[in-house]
GROMACS .gro file of C-alpha atoms in nm:
model
  278
    1MET     CA    1  13.346   2.563  25.443
    2ILE     CA    2  12.969   2.589  25.466
    3VAL     CA    3  12.815   2.841  25.230
    4ARG     CA    4  12.479   2.984  25.323
    5PHE     CA    5  12.236   3.110  25.063
    6GLY     CA    6  11.942   3.346  25.082
    7PRO     CA    7  11.602   3.200  24.976
    8VAL     CA    8  11.616   3.324  24.617
    9LEU     CA    9  11.981   3.240  24.553
   10ALA     CA   10  11.947   2.896  24.713
   11ALA     CA   11  11.652   2.809  24.491
   12ALA     CA   12  11.848   2.925  24.189
   13VAL     CA   13  12.146   2.707  24.284
   14VAL     CA   14  11.927   2.400  24.324
   15LEU     CA   15  11.746   2.478  24.000
   16THR     CA   16  12.068   2.520  23.805
   17ALA     CA   17  12.204   2.192  23.938
   18SER     CA   18  11.884   2.005  23.874
   19VAL     CA   19  11.802   2.066  23.510
   20PRO     CA   20  11.956   1.812  23.273
   21ALA     CA   21  11.963   1.918  22.910
   22HIS     CA   22  11.673   1.726  22.761
   23ALA     CA   23  11.433   2.001  22.662
   24ALA     CA   24  11.413   1.858  22.310
   25ALA     CA   25  11.370   1.496  22.421
   26PRO     CA   26  11.094   1.309  22.236
   27ALA     CA   27  10.767   1.212  22.400
   28GLU     CA   28  10.761   0.881  22.584
   29PRO     CA   29  10.501   0.603  22.565
   30VAL     CA   30  10.269   0.597  22.867
   31PRO     CA   31  10.403   0.351  23.126
   32GLU     CA   32  10.215   0.035  23.214
   33VAL     CA   33  10.342  -0.004  23.571
   34MET     CA   34  10.464   0.267  23.808
   35ALA     CA   35  10.625   0.265  24.150
   36ALA     CA   36  10.682   0.533  24.413
   37LEU     CA   37  11.001   0.511  24.618
   38GLY     CA   38  11.094   0.725  24.915
   39ASP     CA   39  10.980   0.819  25.262
   40SER     CA   40  10.667   0.940  25.440
   41ILE     CA   41  10.602   1.217  25.189
   42SER     CA   42  10.545   0.975  24.901
   43ALA     CA   43  10.362   0.734  25.132
   44GLY     CA   44  10.106   1.008  25.205
   45PHE     CA   45  10.173   0.986  25.578
   46ASN     CA   46   9.918   1.183  25.784
   47ALA     CA   47   9.732   1.293  25.470
   48CYS     CA   48   9.410   1.119  25.574
   49GLY     CA   49   9.450   0.959  25.916
   50TRP     CA   50   9.617   0.981  26.254
   51TYR     CA   51   9.983   0.887  26.205
   52VAL     CA   52   9.921   0.637  25.925
   53SER     CA   53  10.026   0.618  25.563
   54CYS     CA   54   9.765   0.716  25.306
   55THR     CA   55   9.897   0.604  24.970
   56ALA     CA   56   9.563   0.691  24.808
   57ARG     CA   57   9.665   1.057  24.852
   58SER     CA   58  10.025   1.020  24.741
   59TRP     CA   59  10.143   1.280  24.489
   60SER     CA   60  10.294   0.995  24.290
   61THR     CA   61  10.069   0.687  24.294
   62GLY     CA   62   9.753   0.808  24.467
   63ASP     CA   63   9.408   0.746  24.321
   64ARG     CA   64   9.222   1.032  24.489
   65ALA     CA   65   9.087   1.288  24.241
   66ASP     CA   66   9.157   1.578  24.478
   67VAL     CA   67   9.530   1.506  24.462
   68ASP     CA   68   9.548   1.444  24.085
   69SER     CA   69   9.864   1.238  24.114
   70HIS     CA   70  10.103   1.127  23.844
   71TYR     CA   71   9.914   0.796  23.836
   72LEU     CA   72   9.576   0.959  23.773
   73ARG     CA   73   9.716   1.191  23.506
   74LEU     CA   74   9.877   0.897  23.329
   75SER     CA   75   9.554   0.698  23.361
   76GLU     CA   76   9.376   0.972  23.168
   77LEU     CA   77   9.616   0.916  22.879
   78SER     CA   78   9.599   0.537  22.875
   79GLY     CA   79   9.415   0.261  23.056
   80THR     CA   80   9.718   0.031  23.052
   81ILE     CA   81   9.842   0.163  23.386
   82HIS     CA   82   9.508   0.117  23.563
   83LYS     CA   83   9.563  -0.032  23.912
   84HIS     CA   84   9.932  -0.081  23.840
   85ASN     CA   85  10.038   0.187  24.087
   86HIS     CA   86  10.276   0.041  24.345
   87ASN     CA   87  10.386   0.247  24.643
   88PHE     CA   88  10.702   0.116  24.809
   89ALA     CA   89  10.776   0.437  25.003
   90VAL     CA   90  10.812   0.381  25.378
   91PRO     CA   91  10.779   0.648  25.648
   92GLY     CA   92  11.105   0.708  25.827
   93SER     CA   93  11.320   0.591  25.536
   94THR     CA   94  11.655   0.752  25.476
   95SER     CA   95  11.856   0.717  25.158
   96ALA     CA   96  11.992   0.391  25.304
   97ALA     CA   97  11.653   0.228  25.231
   98LEU     CA   98  11.641   0.328  24.865
   99LEU     CA   99  11.824   0.023  24.732
  100GLY     CA  100  11.576  -0.215  24.896
  101GLN     CA  101  11.286  -0.018  24.751
  102VAL     CA  102  11.448  -0.026  24.407
  103ARG     CA  103  11.457  -0.403  24.426
  104LYS     CA  104  11.083  -0.408  24.491
  105ALA     CA  105  11.025  -0.185  24.189
  106ILE     CA  106  11.232  -0.424  23.978
  107ALA     CA  107  11.029  -0.721  24.103
  108ALA     CA  108  10.711  -0.533  24.011
  109LYS     CA  109  10.851  -0.466  23.661
  110ALA     CA  110  10.781  -0.093  23.690
  111ASP     CA  111  10.856   0.110  23.380
  112TYR     CA  112  10.806   0.444  23.557
  113VAL     CA  113  10.963   0.511  23.897
  114THR     CA  114  10.939   0.825  24.109
  115ILE     CA  115  11.189   0.898  24.385
  116LEU     CA  116  11.165   1.154  24.664
  117ILE     CA  117  11.402   1.080  24.950
  118GLY     CA  118  11.631   1.275  25.179
  119ALA     CA  119  11.410   1.467  25.421
  120VAL     CA  120  11.472   1.206  25.692
  121ASP     CA  121  11.846   1.215  25.620
  122ALA     CA  122  11.835   1.581  25.725
  123CYS     CA  123  11.566   1.545  25.993
  124ALA     CA  124  11.783   1.355  26.239
  125ARG     CA  125  11.767   1.370  26.617
  126THR     CA  126  12.069   1.597  26.611
  127GLU     CA  127  12.252   1.800  26.352
  128GLN     CA  128  12.555   1.573  26.387
  129ALA     CA  129  12.346   1.267  26.295
  130MET     CA  130  12.249   1.402  25.952
  131THR     CA  131  12.364   1.190  25.657
  132PRO     CA  132  12.675   1.333  25.489
  133VAL     CA  133  12.611   1.453  25.133
  134ALA     CA  134  12.877   1.218  24.994
  135THR     CA  135  12.705   0.921  25.159
  136TYR     CA  136  12.368   1.030  25.024
  137ARG     CA  137  12.510   1.058  24.671
  138ARG     CA  138  12.679   0.718  24.694
  139ARG     CA  139  12.355   0.554  24.803
  140LEU     CA  140  12.163   0.713  24.516
  141ASP     CA  141  12.426   0.609  24.262
  142THR     CA  142  12.417   0.251  24.390
  143ALA     CA  143  12.035   0.236  24.385
  144LEU     CA  144  12.008   0.393  24.040
  145ALA     CA  145  12.271   0.160  23.898
  146GLU     CA  146  12.074  -0.141  24.019
  147LEU     CA  147  11.752   0.010  23.883
  148ARG     CA  148  11.908   0.061  23.540
  149ALA     CA  149  12.045  -0.294  23.539
  150GLY     CA  150  11.713  -0.447  23.645
  151LEU     CA  151  11.480  -0.218  23.449
  152PRO     CA  152  11.683  -0.084  23.156
  153ARG     CA  153  11.378   0.073  22.989
  154ALA     CA  154  11.230   0.239  23.296
  155ARG     CA  155  11.181   0.614  23.311
  156VAL     CA  156  11.285   0.768  23.643
  157PHE     CA  157  11.166   1.092  23.800
  158VAL     CA  158  11.352   1.244  24.096
  159ALA     CA  159  11.172   1.512  24.297
  160SER     CA  160  11.364   1.765  24.504
  161ILE     CA  161  11.338   1.765  24.883
  162PRO     CA  162  11.120   2.047  25.019
  163ASP     CA  163  11.285   2.344  25.188
  164LEU     CA  164  11.246   2.229  25.548
  165ARG     CA  165  11.345   2.565  25.689
  166ARG     CA  166  11.047   2.716  25.507
  167LEU     CA  167  10.827   2.491  25.723
  168TRP     CA  168  10.991   2.629  26.036
  169GLN     CA  169  10.937   2.984  25.911
  170ALA     CA  170  10.568   2.914  25.846
  171GLY     CA  171  10.499   2.741  26.176
  172ARG     CA  172  10.726   2.894  26.438
  173GLY     CA  173  10.460   3.147  26.537
  174ASN     CA  174  10.187   2.883  26.575
  175PRO     CA  175  10.158   2.741  26.931
  176LEU     CA  176   9.999   2.416  26.808
  177ALA     CA  177  10.274   2.359  26.555
  178ARG     CA  178  10.541   2.416  26.817
  179THR     CA  179  10.362   2.177  27.056
  180PHE     CA  180  10.348   1.897  26.799
  181TRP     CA  181  10.708   1.949  26.693
  182SER     CA  182  10.823   1.927  27.054
  183ALA     CA  183  10.596   1.644  27.174
  184GLY     CA  184  10.664   1.432  26.866
  185ARG     CA  185  11.035   1.522  26.857
  186ILE     CA  186  10.986   1.601  26.489
  187CYS     CA  187  11.292   1.695  26.283
  188GLN     CA  188  11.487   1.808  26.588
  189SER     CA  189  11.796   1.892  26.386
  190LEU     CA  190  11.590   2.182  26.251
  191LEU     CA  191  11.287   2.233  26.477
  192LEU     CA  192  11.450   2.215  26.819
  193ARG     CA  193  11.387   2.540  27.010
  194PRO     CA  194  11.176   2.684  26.726
  195THR     CA  195  11.133   3.030  26.880
  196SER     CA  196  11.498   3.081  26.967
  197THR     CA  197  11.677   3.367  26.795
  198ARG     CA  198  12.014   3.281  26.944
  199ARG     CA  199  12.300   3.279  26.698
  200ALA     CA  200  12.373   2.909  26.759
  201ASP     CA  201  12.015   2.808  26.673
  202THR     CA  202  11.997   3.038  26.372
  203GLU     CA  203  12.320   2.895  26.234
  204ARG     CA  204  12.208   2.537  26.305
  205ARG     CA  205  11.891   2.588  26.098
  206ALA     CA  206  12.098   2.737  25.817
  207ARG     CA  207  12.329   2.435  25.819
  208VAL     CA  208  12.033   2.195  25.799
  209ARG     CA  209  11.904   2.389  25.501
  210ASP     CA  210  12.248   2.378  25.343
  211ARG     CA  211  12.246   2.001  25.384
  212VAL     CA  212  11.912   1.974  25.202
  213ILE     CA  213  12.052   2.191  24.923
  214GLY     CA  214  12.348   1.955  24.907
  215TYR     CA  215  12.120   1.651  24.883
  216ASN     CA  216  11.918   1.810  24.605
  217ARG     CA  217  12.231   1.894  24.410
  218ALA     CA  218  12.363   1.541  24.457
  219ALA     CA  219  12.032   1.388  24.345
  220ALA     CA  220  12.025   1.608  24.036
  221GLU     CA  221  12.380   1.507  23.947
  222ALA     CA  222  12.300   1.138  24.001
  223CYS     CA  223  11.996   1.175  23.775
  224ALA     CA  224  12.203   1.348  23.506
  225ALA     CA  225  12.460   1.067  23.525
  226TYR     CA  226  12.179   0.814  23.479
  227GLY     CA  227  12.104   0.963  23.140
  228PRO     CA  228  11.799   1.085  22.944
  229ALA     CA  229  11.572   0.826  23.105
  230CYS     CA  230  11.592   1.026  23.430
  231ARG     CA  231  11.429   1.365  23.491
  232THR     CA  232  11.412   1.600  23.790
  233ASP     CA  233  11.173   1.877  23.889
  234GLY     CA  234  11.446   2.138  23.847
  235GLY     CA  235  11.426   2.228  24.215
  236ALA     CA  236  11.056   2.318  24.196
  237VAL     CA  237  10.951   2.140  24.515
  238PHE     CA  238  11.239   2.294  24.710
  239ALA     CA  239  11.149   2.641  24.581
  240TYR     CA  240  10.775   2.612  24.646
  241PRO     CA  241  10.658   2.829  24.943
  242PHE     CA  242  10.451   2.573  25.135
  243THR     CA  243  10.214   2.716  25.398
  244LEU     CA  244  10.053   2.566  25.709
  245ASP     CA  245   9.733   2.520  25.507
  246GLN     CA  246   9.920   2.257  25.307
  247VAL     CA  247  10.050   2.047  25.596
  248SER     CA  248   9.877   1.801  25.826
  249LYS     CA  249   9.722   1.942  26.142
  250TRP     CA  250   9.822   1.619  26.317
  251ASP     CA  251  10.192   1.702  26.311
  252TYR     CA  252  10.236   2.034  26.125
  253PHE     CA  253  10.505   1.868  25.917
  254HIS     CA  254  10.380   1.625  25.652
  255PRO     CA  255  10.182   1.741  25.345
  256ASN     CA  256   9.805   1.711  25.376
  257THR     CA  257   9.579   1.653  25.076
  258ALA     CA  258   9.636   2.009  24.952
  259GLY     CA  259  10.010   1.970  24.998
  260GLN     CA  260  10.015   1.642  24.810
  261ARG     CA  261   9.826   1.808  24.524
  262VAL     CA  262  10.091   2.081  24.511
  263LEU     CA  263  10.362   1.816  24.494
  264ALA     CA  264  10.180   1.646  24.205
  265GLU     CA  265  10.139   1.975  24.018
  266GLN     CA  266  10.495   2.095  24.070
  267THR     CA  267  10.649   1.765  23.963
  268TYR     CA  268  10.431   1.628  23.685
  269ARG     CA  269  10.461   1.927  23.454
  270ARG     CA  270  10.838   1.922  23.487
  271GLY     CA  271  10.873   1.554  23.413
  272PHE     CA  272  10.841   1.351  23.096
  273THR     CA  273  10.630   1.441  22.798
  274TRP     CA  274  10.405   1.143  22.740
  275ILE     CA  275  10.251   1.031  22.413
  276ASP     CA  276   9.873   1.062  22.430
  277PRO     CA  277   9.739   0.758  22.240
  278ARG     CA  278   9.379   0.883  22.235
   0.00000   0.00000   0.00000
C-alpha cells in the first residue's frame, strides 16, 4: 500500500526518521581530507556553465565564497584541509554508483565524506523504472560497509534528497521551465505533462514523492546503523521550499549558486560539531 502525505506531515516523517540520537556527541577534530559523493547536485552541475559540472560551487567541496560550502567553513577552522577537497560526484549517478565512489574516497584517504544520492533513482524515464526502496537501501548499506572498513575513522554526512515535487509546484506555471523539462526529458517520472490535472498524473507525482520519502527514510536508517560517525540533516533539505530563483535557468532543475548555498547552510549546521583549534 502506498501512503501519501501532505507537505507538512511528509517533512515530519522524514525528519523523525532521519535524526539519530547524538545530540550530546562530543566535538570532532577538523578533517584533513574530504570527499563529496553523489550525483549532479553535489557535482554543481549547471551552477556556472551550460550543462557542465561546476565543483567550485558544490555545497560540499566548493571553494567559491558565495556558496560557503562545508569545505570553506572547515577551512576557516583549520588550514589542514586546504586544497584537500575531492569531488567524486558524477552527474546522472544513481545509488548503484555509490560503491565505486566510496572506493575513490578510500583511495584518497578522506576522513570526512558527504553523500547526497537518490534524485536520479527517482527521476527515471518512467515511474516503473524508479529504483525500489529496498534496492536503494541495500546499495547504501553495501557502500557504507565498505567505507567503514576502508576508512574506519571517517566521519560521514548524509544529506536528504530534495522534495522533487516542490520543484514541479514552483515551475509548472513557467513556460520556460516547462519547455526545458520537455526538451531535455528531465525527470519524466515526475515532470511529464507538467500542467495536467488528470487524476492519473496527480497520483503519479504523489507516488514519485513517496519514493523520495522512502529513499530518505532508508538513508537515515542506514546512517543510524553506521553509528555515531554518521550524521544526517534530519530531513532539512527535503523540507526546504526551494524556489525558481534557486535553480539553474539552463534547465530549471539543478541548484544554481544560490541553491547550492542553501544546501550548504541547511546541511552544515545540522552536521558534526567541529573543534575549533584557533
